[in-house]
Structure formats: C-alpha cells, structure tokens
CSV table of C-alpha atoms in Angstrom, one decimal:
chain,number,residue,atom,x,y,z
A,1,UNK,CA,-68.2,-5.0,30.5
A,2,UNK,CA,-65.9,-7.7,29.4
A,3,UNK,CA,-62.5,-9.1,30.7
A,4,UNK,CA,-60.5,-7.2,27.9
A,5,UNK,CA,-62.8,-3.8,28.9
A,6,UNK,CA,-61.8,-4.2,32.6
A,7,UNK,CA,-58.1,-4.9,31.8
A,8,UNK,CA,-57.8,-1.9,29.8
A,9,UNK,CA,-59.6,0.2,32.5
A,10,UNK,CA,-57.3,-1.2,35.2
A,11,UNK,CA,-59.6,-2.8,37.4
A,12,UNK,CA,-58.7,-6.4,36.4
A,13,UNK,CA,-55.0,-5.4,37.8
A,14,UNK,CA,-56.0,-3.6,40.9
A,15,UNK,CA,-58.1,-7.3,41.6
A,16,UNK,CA,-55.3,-9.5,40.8
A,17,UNK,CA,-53.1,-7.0,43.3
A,18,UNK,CA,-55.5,-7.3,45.7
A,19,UNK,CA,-55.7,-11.1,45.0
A,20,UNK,CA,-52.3,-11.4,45.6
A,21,UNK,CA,-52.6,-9.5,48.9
A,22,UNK,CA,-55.2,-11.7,50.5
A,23,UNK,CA,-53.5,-14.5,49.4
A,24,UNK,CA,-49.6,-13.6,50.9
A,25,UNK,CA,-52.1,-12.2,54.1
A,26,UNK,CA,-54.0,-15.7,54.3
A,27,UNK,CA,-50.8,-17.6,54.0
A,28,UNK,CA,-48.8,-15.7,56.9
A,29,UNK,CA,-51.7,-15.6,59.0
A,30,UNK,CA,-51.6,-19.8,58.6
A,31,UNK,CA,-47.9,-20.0,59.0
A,32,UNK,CA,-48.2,-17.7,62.2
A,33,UNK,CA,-50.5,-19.6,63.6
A,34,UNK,CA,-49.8,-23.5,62.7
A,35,UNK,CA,-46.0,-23.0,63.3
A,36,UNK,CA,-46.3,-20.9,66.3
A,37,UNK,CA,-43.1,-19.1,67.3
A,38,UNK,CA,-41.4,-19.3,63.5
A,39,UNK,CA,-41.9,-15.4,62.6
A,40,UNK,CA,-40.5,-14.4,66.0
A,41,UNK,CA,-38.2,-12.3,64.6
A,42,UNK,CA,-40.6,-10.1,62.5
A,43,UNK,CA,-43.1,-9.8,65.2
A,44,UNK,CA,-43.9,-6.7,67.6
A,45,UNK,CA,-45.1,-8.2,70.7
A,46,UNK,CA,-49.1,-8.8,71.3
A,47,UNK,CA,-49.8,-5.9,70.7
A,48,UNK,CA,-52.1,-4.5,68.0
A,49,UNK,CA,-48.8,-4.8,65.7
A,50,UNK,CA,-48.2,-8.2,66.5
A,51,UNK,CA,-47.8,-10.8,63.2
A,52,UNK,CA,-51.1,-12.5,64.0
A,53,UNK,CA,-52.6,-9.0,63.8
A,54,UNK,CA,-51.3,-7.6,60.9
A,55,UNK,CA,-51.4,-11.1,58.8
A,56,UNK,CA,-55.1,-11.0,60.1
A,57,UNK,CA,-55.4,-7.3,58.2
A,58,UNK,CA,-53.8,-8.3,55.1
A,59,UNK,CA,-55.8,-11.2,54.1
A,60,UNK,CA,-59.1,-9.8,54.8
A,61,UNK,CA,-58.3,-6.7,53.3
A,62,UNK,CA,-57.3,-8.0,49.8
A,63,UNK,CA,-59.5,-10.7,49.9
A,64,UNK,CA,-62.3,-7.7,50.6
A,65,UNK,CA,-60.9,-5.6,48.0
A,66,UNK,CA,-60.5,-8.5,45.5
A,67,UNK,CA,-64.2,-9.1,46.1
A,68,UNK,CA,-65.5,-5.9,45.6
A,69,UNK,CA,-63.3,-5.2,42.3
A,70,UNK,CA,-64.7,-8.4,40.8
A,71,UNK,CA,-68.7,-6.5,41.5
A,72,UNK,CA,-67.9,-4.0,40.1
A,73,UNK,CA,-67.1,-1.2,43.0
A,74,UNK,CA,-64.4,1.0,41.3
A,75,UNK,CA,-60.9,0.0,42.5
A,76,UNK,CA,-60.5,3.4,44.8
A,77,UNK,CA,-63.7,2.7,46.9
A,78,UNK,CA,-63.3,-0.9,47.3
A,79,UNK,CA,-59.3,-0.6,48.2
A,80,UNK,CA,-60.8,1.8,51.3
A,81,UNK,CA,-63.7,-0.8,52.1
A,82,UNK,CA,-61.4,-3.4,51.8
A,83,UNK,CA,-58.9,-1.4,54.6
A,84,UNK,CA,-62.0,-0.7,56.7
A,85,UNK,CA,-62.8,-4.1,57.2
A,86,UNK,CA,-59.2,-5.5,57.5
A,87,UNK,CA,-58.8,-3.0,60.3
A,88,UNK,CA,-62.1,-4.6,61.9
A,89,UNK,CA,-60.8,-8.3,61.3
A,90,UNK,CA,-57.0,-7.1,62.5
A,91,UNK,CA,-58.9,-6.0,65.8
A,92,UNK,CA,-61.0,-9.1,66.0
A,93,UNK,CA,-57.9,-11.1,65.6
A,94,UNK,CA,-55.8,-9.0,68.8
A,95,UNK,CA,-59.0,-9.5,70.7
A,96,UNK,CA,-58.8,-13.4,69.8
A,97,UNK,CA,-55.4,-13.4,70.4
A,98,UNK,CA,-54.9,-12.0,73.7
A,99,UNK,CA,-58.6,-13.7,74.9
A,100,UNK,CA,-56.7,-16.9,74.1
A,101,UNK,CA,-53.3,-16.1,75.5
A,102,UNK,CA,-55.0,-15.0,79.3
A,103,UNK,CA,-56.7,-18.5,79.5
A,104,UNK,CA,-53.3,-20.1,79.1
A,105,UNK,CA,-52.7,-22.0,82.1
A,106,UNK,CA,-49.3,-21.6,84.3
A,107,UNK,CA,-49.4,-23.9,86.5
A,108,UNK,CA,-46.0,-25.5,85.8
A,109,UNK,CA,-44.6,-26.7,89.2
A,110,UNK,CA,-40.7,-25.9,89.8
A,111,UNK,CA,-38.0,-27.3,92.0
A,112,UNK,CA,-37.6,-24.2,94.5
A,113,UNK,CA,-41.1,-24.2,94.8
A,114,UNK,CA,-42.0,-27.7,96.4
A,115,UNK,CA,-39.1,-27.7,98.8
A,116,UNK,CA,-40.0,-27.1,102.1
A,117,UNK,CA,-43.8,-28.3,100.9
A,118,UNK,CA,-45.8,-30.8,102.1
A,119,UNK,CA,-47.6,-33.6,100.5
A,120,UNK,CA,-49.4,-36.9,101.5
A,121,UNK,CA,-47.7,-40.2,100.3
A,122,UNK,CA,-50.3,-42.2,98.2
A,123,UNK,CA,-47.9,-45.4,97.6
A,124,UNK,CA,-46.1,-46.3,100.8
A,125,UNK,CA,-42.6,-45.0,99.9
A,126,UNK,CA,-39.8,-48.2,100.5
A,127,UNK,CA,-36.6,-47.4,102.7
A,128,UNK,CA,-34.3,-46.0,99.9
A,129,UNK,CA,-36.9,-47.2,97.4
A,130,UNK,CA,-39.8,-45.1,95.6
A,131,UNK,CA,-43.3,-44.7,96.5
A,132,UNK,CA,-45.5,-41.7,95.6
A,133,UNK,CA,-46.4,-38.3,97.0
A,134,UNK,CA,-49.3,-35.7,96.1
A,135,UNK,CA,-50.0,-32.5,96.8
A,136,UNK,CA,-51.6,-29.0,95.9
A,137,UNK,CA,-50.2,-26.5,93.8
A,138,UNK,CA,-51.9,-23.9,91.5
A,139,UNK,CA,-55.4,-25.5,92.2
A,140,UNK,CA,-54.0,-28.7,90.9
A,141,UNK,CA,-53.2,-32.2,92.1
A,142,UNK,CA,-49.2,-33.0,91.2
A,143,UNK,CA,-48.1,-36.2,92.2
A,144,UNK,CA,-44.4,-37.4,92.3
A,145,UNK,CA,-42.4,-40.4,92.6
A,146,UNK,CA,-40.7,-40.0,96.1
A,147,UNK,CA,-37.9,-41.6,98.2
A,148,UNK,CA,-36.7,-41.0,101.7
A,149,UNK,CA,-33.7,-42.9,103.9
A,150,UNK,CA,-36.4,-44.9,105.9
A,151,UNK,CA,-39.9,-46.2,105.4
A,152,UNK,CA,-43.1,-44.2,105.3
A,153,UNK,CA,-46.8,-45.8,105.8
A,154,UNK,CA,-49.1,-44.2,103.2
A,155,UNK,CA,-51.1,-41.8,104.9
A,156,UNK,CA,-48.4,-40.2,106.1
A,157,UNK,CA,-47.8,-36.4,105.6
A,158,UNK,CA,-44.2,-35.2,104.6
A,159,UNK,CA,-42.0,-32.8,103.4
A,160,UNK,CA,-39.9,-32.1,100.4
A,161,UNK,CA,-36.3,-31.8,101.4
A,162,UNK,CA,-35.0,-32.0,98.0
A,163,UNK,CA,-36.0,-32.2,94.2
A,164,UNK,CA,-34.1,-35.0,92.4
A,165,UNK,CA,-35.7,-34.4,89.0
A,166,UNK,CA,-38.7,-32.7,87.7
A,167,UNK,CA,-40.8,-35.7,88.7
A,168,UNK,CA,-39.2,-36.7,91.4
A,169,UNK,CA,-38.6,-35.8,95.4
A,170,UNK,CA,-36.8,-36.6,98.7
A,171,UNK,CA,-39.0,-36.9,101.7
A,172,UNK,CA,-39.0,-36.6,105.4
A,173,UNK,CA,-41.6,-37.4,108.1
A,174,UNK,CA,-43.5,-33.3,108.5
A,175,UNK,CA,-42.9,-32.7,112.4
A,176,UNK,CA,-45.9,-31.5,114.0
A,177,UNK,CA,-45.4,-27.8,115.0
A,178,UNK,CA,-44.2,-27.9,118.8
A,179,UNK,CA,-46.9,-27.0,121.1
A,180,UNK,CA,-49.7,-29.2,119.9
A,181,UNK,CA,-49.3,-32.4,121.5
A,182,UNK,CA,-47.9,-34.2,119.1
C-alpha cells in the first residue's frame, strides 16, 4: 500500500491527527514541567486531572496512535490502543508527580517560630555587634547572624527574643530553669 492508497483510505489523516496530538501533548507536558507554575490557571489540582497528568495522556496517546497507524493497525483499533496506553502513562505520570511532590522538603524556618528558641552562639556575639548562633529545627542545622545589648562568650546558650530579618536574630543569655542550682 502506497502513500496515495493510505491517503485515500483515510489512514494517512487519522496519523497526521494523531501526530499532531502527541506533538501539542509532548509540548505541554514540557512547558508544564520546565516552566513550572505557568499553566496555573488551566490546572485542576494534583489530582489525576492535573496538567502534568493530562499533558502526560496526550502525548503518549497520539504518539501511540501515530505509531500504530504508520504499521498498519487500522485507525479505529490503534486510536483505542493508543487511549489505553495514554491512560497507563497519565497514571504513571500522577504517580511520578505526587512521589516527587511528598519528598519535597519544608523545612523553611519562620520568624514566630524561633522566638522564644534557643540556640548555641558559634562566633562570640560583640556588645551591639554580630556574632553567630545555631540551632535545630526540622532535623536541620540553621545558623544566624545574632546581636544582643552586651557580650556573649561562644559556648554560650541563648534565646531568641526577636527576629530582625530572615537571617538574622536578637539574643539574650537562656536563664537556667529555677530550681536547679544554677
């Protein structure tokens, strides 16, 4: 069968439509992906409609479907093979996706949270000058530049009384708790 044969019998269309598919599929499913955040608007969550998803579907089914057309399968069967395995790859996809999206980390320290903390000062901290504190937090070392009104050795524990920015604190000398001694 030549190219005029499969024109006239329609399955040279059908494979160019199915081209085209795969092709618009494969070029969302990039777009989605590189410029994360960019199709916000046209997406449905993480869900199993979600744009990685569905761009995930389109591409393998007309690049499926484009394949099978250009063997020979009749345009029919290889439009329904070409669905079954774009809803495979679609699932594969939602399954990536949210297997990615759980091992995103959150460990992002705020304000409210460290005061009231305490920490250990690394680099003596200077009266009304900056030294350097570290401490705990989500598993994680954080260390910030820290001030305080007078001087504290390094070594010293201490407590956040204020946050000045997001990578820096005010200090104070931690008072042991009364009854021990101290």
């Amino acid at each position: 069968m030549n190219w005029l044969d499969r024109l006239l019998d329609g399955s040279l269309l059908a494979g160019g439509i199915f081209l085209v598919i795969g092709v618009v599929g494969g070029v969302l499913l990039l777009l989605s992906l590189v410029l994360d955040g960019i199709f916000d608007a046209f997406d449905f969550g993480d869900g199993p409609l979600s744009l990685t998803t569905i761009a995930a579907f389109t591409a393998i089914f007309g690049f499926t479907a484009f394949g099978l057309v250009g063997v020979g399968v009749a345009t029919p069967i290889a439009g329904l093979l070409g669905a079954a395995a774009g809803v495979l790859g679609g699932a594969a996809a939602w399954w990536l996706s949210k297997v990615i999206r759980s091992a995103e980390s959150s460990t992002a320290v705020t304000g409210d949270e460290l005061v009231g903390s305490e920490a250990g000062v690394v680099l003596a901290i200077p009266a009304g000058g900056l030294g350097e504190v570290a401490l705990v937090r989500h598993g994680e070392r954080v260390s910030l530049a820290a001030t305080a009104d007078a001087a504290i050795a390094r070594g010293t524990t201490v407590r956040i009384v204020q946050t000045i920015t997001a990578t820096s604190v005010r200090v104070e000398v931690a008072q042991a708790p009364a009854g021990t001694g101290t």
